[in-house]
Structure formats: C-alpha cells, structure tokens
Tab-separated table of C-alpha atoms in Angstrom:
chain	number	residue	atom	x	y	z
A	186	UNK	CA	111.628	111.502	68.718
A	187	UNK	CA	111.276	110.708	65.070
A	188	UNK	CA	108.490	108.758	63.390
A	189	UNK	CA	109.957	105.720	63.489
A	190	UNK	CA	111.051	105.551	67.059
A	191	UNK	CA	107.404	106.730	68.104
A	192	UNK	CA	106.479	104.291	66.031
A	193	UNK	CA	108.111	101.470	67.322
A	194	UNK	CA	106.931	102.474	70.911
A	195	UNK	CA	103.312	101.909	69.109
A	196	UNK	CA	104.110	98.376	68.270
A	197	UNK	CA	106.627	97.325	71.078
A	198	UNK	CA	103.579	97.756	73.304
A	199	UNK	CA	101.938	94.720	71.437
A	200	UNK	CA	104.790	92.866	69.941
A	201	UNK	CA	107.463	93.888	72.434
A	202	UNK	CA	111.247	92.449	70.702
A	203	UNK	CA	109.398	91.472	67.569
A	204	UNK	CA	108.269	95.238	66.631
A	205	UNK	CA	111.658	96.324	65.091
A	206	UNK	CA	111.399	93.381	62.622
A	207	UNK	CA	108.303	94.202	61.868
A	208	UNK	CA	108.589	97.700	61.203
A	209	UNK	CA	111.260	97.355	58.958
A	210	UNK	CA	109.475	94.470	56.579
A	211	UNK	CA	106.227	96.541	56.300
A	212	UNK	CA	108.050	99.887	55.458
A	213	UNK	CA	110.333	97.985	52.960
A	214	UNK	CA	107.824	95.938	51.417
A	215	UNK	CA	104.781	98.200	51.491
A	216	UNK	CA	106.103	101.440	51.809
A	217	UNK	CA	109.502	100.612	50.021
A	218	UNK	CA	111.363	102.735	52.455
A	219	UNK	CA	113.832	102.814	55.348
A	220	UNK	CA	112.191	103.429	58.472
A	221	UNK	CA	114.641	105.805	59.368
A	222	UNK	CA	113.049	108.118	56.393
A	223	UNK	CA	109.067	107.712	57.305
A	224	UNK	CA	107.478	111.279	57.571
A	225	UNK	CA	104.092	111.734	59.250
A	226	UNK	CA	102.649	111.656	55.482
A	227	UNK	CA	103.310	107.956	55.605
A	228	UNK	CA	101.510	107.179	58.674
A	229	UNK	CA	97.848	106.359	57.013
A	230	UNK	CA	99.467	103.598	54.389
A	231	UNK	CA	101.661	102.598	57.621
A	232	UNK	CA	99.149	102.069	59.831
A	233	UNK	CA	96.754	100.312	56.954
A	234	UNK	CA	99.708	97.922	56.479
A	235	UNK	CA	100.783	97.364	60.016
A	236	UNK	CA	97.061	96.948	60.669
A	237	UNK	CA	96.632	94.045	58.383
A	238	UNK	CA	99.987	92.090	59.405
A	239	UNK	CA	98.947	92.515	63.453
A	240	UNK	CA	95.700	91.098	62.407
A	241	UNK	CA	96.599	88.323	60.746
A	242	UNK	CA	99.389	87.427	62.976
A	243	UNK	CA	97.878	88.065	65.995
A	244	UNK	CA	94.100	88.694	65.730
A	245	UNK	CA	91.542	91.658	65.248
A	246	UNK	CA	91.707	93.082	68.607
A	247	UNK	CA	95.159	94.024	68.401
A	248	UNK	CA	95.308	95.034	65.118
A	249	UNK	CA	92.685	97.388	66.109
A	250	UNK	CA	94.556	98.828	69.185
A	251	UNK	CA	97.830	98.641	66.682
A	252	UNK	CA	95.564	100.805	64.613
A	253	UNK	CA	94.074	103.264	67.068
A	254	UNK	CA	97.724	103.899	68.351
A	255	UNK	CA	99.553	104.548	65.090
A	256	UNK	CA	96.450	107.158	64.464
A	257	UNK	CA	97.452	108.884	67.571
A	258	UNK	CA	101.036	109.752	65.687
A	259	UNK	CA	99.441	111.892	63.579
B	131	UNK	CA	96.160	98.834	93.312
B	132	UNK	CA	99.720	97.281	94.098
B	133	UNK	CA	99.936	94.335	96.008
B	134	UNK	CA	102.023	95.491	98.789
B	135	UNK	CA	99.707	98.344	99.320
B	136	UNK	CA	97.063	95.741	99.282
B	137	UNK	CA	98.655	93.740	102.208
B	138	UNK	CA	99.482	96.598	103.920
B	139	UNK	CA	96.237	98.124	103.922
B	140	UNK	CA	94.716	94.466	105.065
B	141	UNK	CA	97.215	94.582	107.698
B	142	UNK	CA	96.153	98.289	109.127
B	143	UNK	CA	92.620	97.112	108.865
B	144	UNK	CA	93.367	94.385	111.685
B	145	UNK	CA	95.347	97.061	113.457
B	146	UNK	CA	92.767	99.698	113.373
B	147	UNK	CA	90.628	96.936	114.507
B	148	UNK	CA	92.540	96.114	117.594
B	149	UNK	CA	93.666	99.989	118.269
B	150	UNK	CA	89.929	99.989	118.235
B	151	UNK	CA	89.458	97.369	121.308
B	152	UNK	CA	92.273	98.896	123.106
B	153	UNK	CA	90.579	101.857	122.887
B	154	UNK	CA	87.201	100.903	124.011
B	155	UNK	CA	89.145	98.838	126.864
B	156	UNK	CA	91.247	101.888	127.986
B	157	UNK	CA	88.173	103.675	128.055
B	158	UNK	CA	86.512	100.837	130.481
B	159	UNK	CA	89.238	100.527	132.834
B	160	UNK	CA	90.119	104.334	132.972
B	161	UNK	CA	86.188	104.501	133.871
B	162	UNK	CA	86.452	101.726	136.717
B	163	UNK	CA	89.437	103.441	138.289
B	164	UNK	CA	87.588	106.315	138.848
B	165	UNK	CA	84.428	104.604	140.546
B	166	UNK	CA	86.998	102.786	142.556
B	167	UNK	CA	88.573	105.973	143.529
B	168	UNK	CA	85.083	106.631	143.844
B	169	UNK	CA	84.368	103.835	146.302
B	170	UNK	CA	87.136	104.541	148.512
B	171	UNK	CA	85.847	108.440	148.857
B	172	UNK	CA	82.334	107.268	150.033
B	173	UNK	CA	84.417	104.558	152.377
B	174	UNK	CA	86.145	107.045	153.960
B	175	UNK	CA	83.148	109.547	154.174
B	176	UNK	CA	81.562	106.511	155.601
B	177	UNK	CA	84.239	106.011	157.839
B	178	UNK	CA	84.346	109.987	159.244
B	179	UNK	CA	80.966	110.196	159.043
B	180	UNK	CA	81.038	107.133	161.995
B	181	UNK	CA	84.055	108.729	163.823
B	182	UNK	CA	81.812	111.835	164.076
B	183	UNK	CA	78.626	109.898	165.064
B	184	UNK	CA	80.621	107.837	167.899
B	185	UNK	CA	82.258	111.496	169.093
B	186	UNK	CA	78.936	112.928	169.827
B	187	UNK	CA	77.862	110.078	171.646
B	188	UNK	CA	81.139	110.158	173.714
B	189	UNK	CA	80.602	113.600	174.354
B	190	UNK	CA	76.906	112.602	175.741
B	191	UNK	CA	78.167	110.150	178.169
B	192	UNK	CA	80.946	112.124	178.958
B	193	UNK	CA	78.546	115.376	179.990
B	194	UNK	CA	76.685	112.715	181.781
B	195	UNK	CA	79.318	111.643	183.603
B	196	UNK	CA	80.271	115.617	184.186
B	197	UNK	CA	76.615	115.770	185.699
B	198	UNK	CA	76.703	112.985	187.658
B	199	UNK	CA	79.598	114.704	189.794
B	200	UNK	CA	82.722	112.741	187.878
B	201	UNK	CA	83.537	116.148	186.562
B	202	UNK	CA	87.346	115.049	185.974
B	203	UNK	CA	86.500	111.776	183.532
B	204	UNK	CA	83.512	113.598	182.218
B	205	UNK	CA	85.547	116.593	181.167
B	206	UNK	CA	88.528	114.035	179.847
B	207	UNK	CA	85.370	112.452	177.716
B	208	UNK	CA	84.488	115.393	176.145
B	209	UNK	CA	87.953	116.460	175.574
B	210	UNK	CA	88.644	113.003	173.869
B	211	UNK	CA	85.167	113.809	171.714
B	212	UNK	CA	86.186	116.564	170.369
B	213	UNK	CA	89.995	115.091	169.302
B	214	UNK	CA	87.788	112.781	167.669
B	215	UNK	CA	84.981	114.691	166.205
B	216	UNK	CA	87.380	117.585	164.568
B	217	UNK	CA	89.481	115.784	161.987
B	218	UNK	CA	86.287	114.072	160.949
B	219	UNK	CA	84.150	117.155	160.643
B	220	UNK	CA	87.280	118.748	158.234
B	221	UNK	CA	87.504	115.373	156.556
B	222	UNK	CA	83.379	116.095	155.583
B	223	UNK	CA	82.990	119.333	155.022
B	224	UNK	CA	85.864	119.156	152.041
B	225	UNK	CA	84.373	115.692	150.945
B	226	UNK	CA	80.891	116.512	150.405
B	227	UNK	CA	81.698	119.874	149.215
B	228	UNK	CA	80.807	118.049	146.000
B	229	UNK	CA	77.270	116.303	147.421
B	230	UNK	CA	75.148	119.371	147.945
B	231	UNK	CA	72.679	117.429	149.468
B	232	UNK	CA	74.688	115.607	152.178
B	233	UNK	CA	76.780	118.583	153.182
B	234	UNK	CA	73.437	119.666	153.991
B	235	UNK	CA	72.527	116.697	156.489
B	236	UNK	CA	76.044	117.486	157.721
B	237	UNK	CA	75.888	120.841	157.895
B	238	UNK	CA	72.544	120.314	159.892
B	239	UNK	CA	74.170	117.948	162.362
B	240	UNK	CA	77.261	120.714	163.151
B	241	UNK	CA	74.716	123.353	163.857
B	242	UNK	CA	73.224	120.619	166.133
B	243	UNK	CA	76.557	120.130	167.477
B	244	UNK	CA	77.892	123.970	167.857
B	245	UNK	CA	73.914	125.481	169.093
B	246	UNK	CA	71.877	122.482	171.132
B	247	UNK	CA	75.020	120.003	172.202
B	248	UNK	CA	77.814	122.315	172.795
B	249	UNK	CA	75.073	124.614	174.300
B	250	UNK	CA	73.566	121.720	176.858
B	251	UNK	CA	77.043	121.269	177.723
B	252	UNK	CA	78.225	124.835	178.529
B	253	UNK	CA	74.722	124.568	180.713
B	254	UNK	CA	75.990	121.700	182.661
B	255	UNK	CA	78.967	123.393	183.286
B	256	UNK	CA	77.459	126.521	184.554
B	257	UNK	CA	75.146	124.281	186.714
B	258	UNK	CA	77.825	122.450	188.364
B	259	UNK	CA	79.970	124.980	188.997
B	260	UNK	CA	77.141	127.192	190.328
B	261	UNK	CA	77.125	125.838	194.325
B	262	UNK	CA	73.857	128.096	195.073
B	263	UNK	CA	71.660	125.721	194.182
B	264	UNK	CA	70.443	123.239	196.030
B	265	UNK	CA	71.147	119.384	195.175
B	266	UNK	CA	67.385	118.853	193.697
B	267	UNK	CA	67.262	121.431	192.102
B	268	UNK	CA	71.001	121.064	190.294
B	269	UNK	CA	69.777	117.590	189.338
B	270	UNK	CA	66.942	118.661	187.990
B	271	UNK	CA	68.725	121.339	186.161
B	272	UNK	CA	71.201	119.041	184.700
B	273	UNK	CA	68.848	116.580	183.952
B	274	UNK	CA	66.872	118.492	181.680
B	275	UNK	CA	70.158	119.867	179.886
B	276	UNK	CA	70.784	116.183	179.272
B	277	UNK	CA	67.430	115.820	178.314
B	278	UNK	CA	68.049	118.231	175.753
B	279	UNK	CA	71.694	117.195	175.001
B	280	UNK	CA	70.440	113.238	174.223
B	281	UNK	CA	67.718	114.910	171.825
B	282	UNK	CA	69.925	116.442	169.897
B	283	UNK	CA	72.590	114.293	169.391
B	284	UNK	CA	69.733	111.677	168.427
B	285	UNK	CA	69.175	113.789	165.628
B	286	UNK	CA	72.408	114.190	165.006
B	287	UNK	CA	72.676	110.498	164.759
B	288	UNK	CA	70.063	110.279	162.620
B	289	UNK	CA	71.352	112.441	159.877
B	290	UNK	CA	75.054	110.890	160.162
B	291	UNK	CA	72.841	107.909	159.621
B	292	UNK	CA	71.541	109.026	156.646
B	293	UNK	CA	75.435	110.488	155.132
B	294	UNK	CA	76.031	107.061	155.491
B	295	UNK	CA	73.385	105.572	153.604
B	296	UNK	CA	73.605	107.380	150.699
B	297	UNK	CA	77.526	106.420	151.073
B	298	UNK	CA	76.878	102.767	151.401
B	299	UNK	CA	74.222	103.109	148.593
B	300	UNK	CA	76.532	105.149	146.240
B	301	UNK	CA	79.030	102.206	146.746
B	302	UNK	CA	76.727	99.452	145.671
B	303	UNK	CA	75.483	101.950	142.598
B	304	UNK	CA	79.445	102.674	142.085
B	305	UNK	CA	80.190	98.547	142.403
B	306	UNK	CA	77.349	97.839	139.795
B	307	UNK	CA	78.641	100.439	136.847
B	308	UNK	CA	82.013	98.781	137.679
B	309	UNK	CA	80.722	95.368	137.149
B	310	UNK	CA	79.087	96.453	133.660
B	311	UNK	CA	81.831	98.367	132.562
B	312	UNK	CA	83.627	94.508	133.139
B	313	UNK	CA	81.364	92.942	131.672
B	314	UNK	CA	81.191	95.168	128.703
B	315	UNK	CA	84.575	95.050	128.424
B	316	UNK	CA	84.421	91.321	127.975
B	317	UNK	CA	81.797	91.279	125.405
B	318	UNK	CA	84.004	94.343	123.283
B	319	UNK	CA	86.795	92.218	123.644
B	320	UNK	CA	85.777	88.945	122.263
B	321	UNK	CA	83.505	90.986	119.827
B	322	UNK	CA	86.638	93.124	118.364
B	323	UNK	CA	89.296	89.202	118.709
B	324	UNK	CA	86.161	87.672	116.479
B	325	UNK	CA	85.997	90.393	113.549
B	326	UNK	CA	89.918	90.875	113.747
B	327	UNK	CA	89.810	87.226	113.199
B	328	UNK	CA	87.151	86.860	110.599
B	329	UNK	CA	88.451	90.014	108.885
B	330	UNK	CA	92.222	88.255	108.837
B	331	UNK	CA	90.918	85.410	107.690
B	332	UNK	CA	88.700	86.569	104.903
B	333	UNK	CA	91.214	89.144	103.356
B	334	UNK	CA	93.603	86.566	103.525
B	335	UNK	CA	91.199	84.062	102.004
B	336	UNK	CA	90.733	87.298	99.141
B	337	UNK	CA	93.984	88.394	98.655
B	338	UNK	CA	95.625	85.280	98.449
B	339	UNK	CA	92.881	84.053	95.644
B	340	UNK	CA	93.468	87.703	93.720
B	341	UNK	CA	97.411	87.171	93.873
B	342	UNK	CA	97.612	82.889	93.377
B	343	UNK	CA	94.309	82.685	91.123
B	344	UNK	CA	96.199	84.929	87.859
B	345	UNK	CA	99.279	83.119	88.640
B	346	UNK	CA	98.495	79.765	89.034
B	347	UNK	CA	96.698	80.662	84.968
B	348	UNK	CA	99.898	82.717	83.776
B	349	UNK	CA	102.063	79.101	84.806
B	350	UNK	CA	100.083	76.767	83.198
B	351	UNK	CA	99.579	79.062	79.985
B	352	UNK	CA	103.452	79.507	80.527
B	353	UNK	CA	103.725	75.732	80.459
B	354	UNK	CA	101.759	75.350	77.077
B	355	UNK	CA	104.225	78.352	75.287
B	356	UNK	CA	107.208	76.488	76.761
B	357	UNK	CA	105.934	73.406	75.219
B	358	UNK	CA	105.071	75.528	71.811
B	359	UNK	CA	101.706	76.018	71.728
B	360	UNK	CA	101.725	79.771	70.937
B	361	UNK	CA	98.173	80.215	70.627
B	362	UNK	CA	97.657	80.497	74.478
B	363	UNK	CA	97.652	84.300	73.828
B	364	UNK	CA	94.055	83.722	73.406
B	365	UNK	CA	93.127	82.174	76.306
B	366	UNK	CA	95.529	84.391	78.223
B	367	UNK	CA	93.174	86.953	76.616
B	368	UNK	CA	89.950	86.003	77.723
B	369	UNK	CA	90.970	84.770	81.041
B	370	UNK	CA	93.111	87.940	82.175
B	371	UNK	CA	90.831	90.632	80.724
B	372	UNK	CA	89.991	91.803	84.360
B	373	UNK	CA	92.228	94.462	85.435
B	374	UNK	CA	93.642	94.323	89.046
B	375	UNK	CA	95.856	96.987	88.439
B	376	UNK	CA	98.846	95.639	90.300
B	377	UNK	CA	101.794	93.651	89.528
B	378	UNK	CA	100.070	90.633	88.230
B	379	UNK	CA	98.104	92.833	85.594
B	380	UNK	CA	102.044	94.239	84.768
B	381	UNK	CA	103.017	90.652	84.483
B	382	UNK	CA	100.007	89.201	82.792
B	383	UNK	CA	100.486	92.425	80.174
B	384	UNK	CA	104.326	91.352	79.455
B	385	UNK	CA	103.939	87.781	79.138
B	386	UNK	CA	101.107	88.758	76.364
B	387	UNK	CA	103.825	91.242	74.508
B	388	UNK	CA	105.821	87.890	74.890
B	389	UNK	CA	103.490	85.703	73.192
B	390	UNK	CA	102.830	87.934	70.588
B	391	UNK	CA	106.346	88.707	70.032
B	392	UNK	CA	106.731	84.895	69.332
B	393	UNK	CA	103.542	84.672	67.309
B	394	UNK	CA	105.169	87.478	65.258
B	395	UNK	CA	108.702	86.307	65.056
B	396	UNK	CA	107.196	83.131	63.929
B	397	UNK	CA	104.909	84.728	61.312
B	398	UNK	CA	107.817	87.090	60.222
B	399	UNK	CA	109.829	83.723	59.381
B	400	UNK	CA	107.198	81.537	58.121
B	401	UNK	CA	107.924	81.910	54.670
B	402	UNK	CA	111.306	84.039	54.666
B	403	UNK	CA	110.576	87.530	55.196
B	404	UNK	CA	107.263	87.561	54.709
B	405	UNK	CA	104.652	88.121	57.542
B	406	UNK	CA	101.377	86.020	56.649
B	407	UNK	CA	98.899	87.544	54.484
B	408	UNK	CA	101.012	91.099	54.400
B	409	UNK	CA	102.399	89.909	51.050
B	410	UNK	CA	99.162	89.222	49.596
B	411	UNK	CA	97.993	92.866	49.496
C-alpha cells in the first residue's frame, strides 16, 4: 500500500466518503503536493495539518484519534 | 458480543434450564419405578411367604387327619401341602437372597419344616403302620408326635409372620419415598417453570432494552441529520460511548463516519475549497 492509500484508511475511519476530499485539499494546500507523491517524510506536517482541519471541523477528540492514527504510519 | 449470539445464548439458558427439570424429573420417576418394582417384590414375598404359612398348616391337619385313622385324606392333605409349599419355598429362597436377615427367619422355618415337621410326620407314619401296638398306646404315640408337629409349625408360623412384617413394613417405607420423590418432583417442577419464566422474562426485558434503547437514540438523532442539524454527532457521542460490541455499536460507529463525513463535506465547501480554519495556518 502506498502512503496515501494507508492514509486514507486513517481518515475514512473518521470521515468515511469525505476523507479523499480531504486528503487531497490538505496535501495541495499545505503540503503543495499530489497525494499520490507523499513519502513517509511528509507524514509529521501531514498529520499536523490533517490534525487541525479534523479539529476544527469535527472537534478535539477526533482530531486527536486522526492524530494518533496518522502517527502509527510512520 | 453479537446479537444473535446474544439471543441464542438467552435461549440455551431457558433450555439448559428445562433440560435441567427434565433431568431432575427423570431422575424422580426412574427412582419411583424401582420402589414400585420394589413393592410388587415384597407383595409377592408377602404373598409366598402366606402360601408357605397356609401349607404347613395343611400339612398339620392333614397328619392329624392321618392319625386319626383317615390315612387316605390325610395323606392327600399332605400331598396337596407340599404342591403348595414347594413353589413358594423356591419363590423365597431366590427373593430374599438379597435380605440376609429374612432368608434367615426363612431359612429357620425350612429347617423347622425338613427336621421337627417332616420328622413328626414320618413318626406318624411309622406309628400307624406299626399294628403291634396297642390302640392306647398308638394314640398316645401319635398324639405326642402331633404335639410336637403343632409346636413346630407354630414357630414356623411365627417367623413367616415376621417375613411378612418386614414385607408389609418395607412397602409402607417403599410407598412413603415414593410419595416424596412425588412430591419433590412437584416442588422441582414449578421451581425450574418459575426461574425459566423469570429468567425469559428478564433477558427478554434486557436484551430487548440493549437492542431498542441505542436504536430508538440512533432514529431520532437520524431524524435531526435528515432534517439538517449536523451537530447531532455530539450527542451521538456522548450518548453511544458505551460499547456493546455488537451490531448496534457497528451501526452506531457508521452513522458517526456519516455525520462526520457531512460535517466535513460541508466544511470542505463552506468557503470553496477551503476547510474552516485550515487556511488560516
């Protein structure tokens, strides 16, 4: 699997059909890449970013498990 | 746990329960067929027992009647006694082989029969067929055989007696386990009916709550999303946070993802492709 399928299993598990969308927005805004080309280098600003979208979207206590299971990619 | 297992194992429960009272009931009745097998053993001791106490008291009149010169009836009599007597005596001697204490009362009253009886008997014989003697003295022969002969088989009746008391006593004894084994039968039964009952009842009462309970939330939290209040993910939070581990949990779990994936979609297009606040940083 590459990063950014085993990342999208991360955040389908929270955000389900919305995940892909957001996946793609944070790594072309924030990362200003494709997710298609994210390397396990990326993963700390990925999971900062991703972090801070969940959370204001949808609260700290998913942002934190968002977090915790990007982390576990590495 | 799943739910089906959950029923299931509710529903072996309330089998195991009434396995259990057949069980115990089995166990009761297979335990009053053998006192009433029982019962009909110490009947038909009983029974014997009688057929051998009424032979020896044929054979006593009919060694009387041999004495008192009807030799031909007499000796019919005795033969007739001892028709009588032998079936019973091989009837008791297999029967009690079990009772060590009344074979010995019957063992007593054979050795009666076969040394003192049979042996007053063979005397009478001897005297009546013995013409040397004179009439008084014959008599007085016979008599005392007889004397001897109604002795003995009054002890012999005496012991029968007692075979047959312990038989009509072991029947009452035999009757009164029977009766309890009924009557705990009867309490086991209605005792294992009530706590299949109460034990259907309450894990029905539990179950059901544990299954309708989650739902009956999840619909009207449903309701609210349908009506576009997205913000039901955080009551769905606090009120679903226990874990059944079953299908509801699955279900409660992907109507969450759901919400959030709404609450997301809805961020993502708030202001074109901008999430809230992600732009900011």
């Amino acid at each position: 699997m590459t990063i950014e399928k085993d990342c999208l299993a991360v955040l389908a598990e929270e955000l389900g059909p919305a995940a892909k969308a957001f996946l793609y927005r944070q790594c072309r805004n924030h990362l200003k890449k494709e997710p298609a080309a994210l390397e396990k280098a990326d993963l700390d600003e990925l999971t900062k970013w991703c972090a801070m979208g969940v959370q204001m979207a949808l609260g700290a206590q998913i942002a934190e498990n968002v977090k915790k299971s990007l982390m576990a990619l590495k | 746990m799943k739910i089906k297992r959950k029923l299931l194992l509710s529903y072996l429960l309330i089998v195991a329960l009434f396995v259990a009272a057949g069980a115990t009931i089995t166990y009761n009745t297979t335990k009053m067929a053998d006192l009433q097998n029982n019962v009909k053993k110490q009947v038909e001791i009983n029974n014997n027992a009688y057929a051998f106490q009424s032979g020896l008291d044929q054979k006593q009149f009919g060694t009387l009647m041999y004495g008192t010169d009807n030799t031909a009836q007499g000796e019919q009599i005795i033969v007739d006694s001892a028709n009588t007597m032998m079936p019973a005596e091989s009837y008791l001697q297999t029967a009690l082989a079990d009772n060590p204490d009344l074979a010995a009362k019957f063992n007593q009253v054979v050795q009666l029969d076969s040394n003192q009886i049979n042996g007053a008997i063979t005397q009478v014989y001897t005297i009546c067929s013995n013409n040397d003697n004179n009439e008084t003295q014959k008599y007085t022969d016979i008599w005392t055989q007889l004397t001897t002969l109604m002795s003995s088989v009054s002890q012999a009746d005496t012991k029968l007696a007692e075979v047959r008391n312990a038989t009509v006593a072991n029947v009452d004894s035999a009757t009164q386990e029977a009766q309890n084994y009924a009557n705990v039968s009867l309490i086991e039964a209605i005792a294992f009916l009530g706590a299949a009952s109460a034990a259907a009842v309450i894990l029905s009462v539990v179950i059901g709550n544990r299954i309708t309970n989650p739902l009956k939330k999840l619909a009207d939290i449903a309701h609210k999303v349908s009506l576009g209040d997205l913000n039901q993910r955080y009551y769905l939070k606090q009120n679903t946070d226990v874990k059944t581990g079953d299908e509801i949990d699955e279900l409660v779990n992907a109507f969450r993802r759901m919400v959030n994936a709404f609450r997301m979609t809805e961020a993502l297009s708030k202001d074109g492709d901008q999430p809230e606040g992600t732009d900011k940083q």
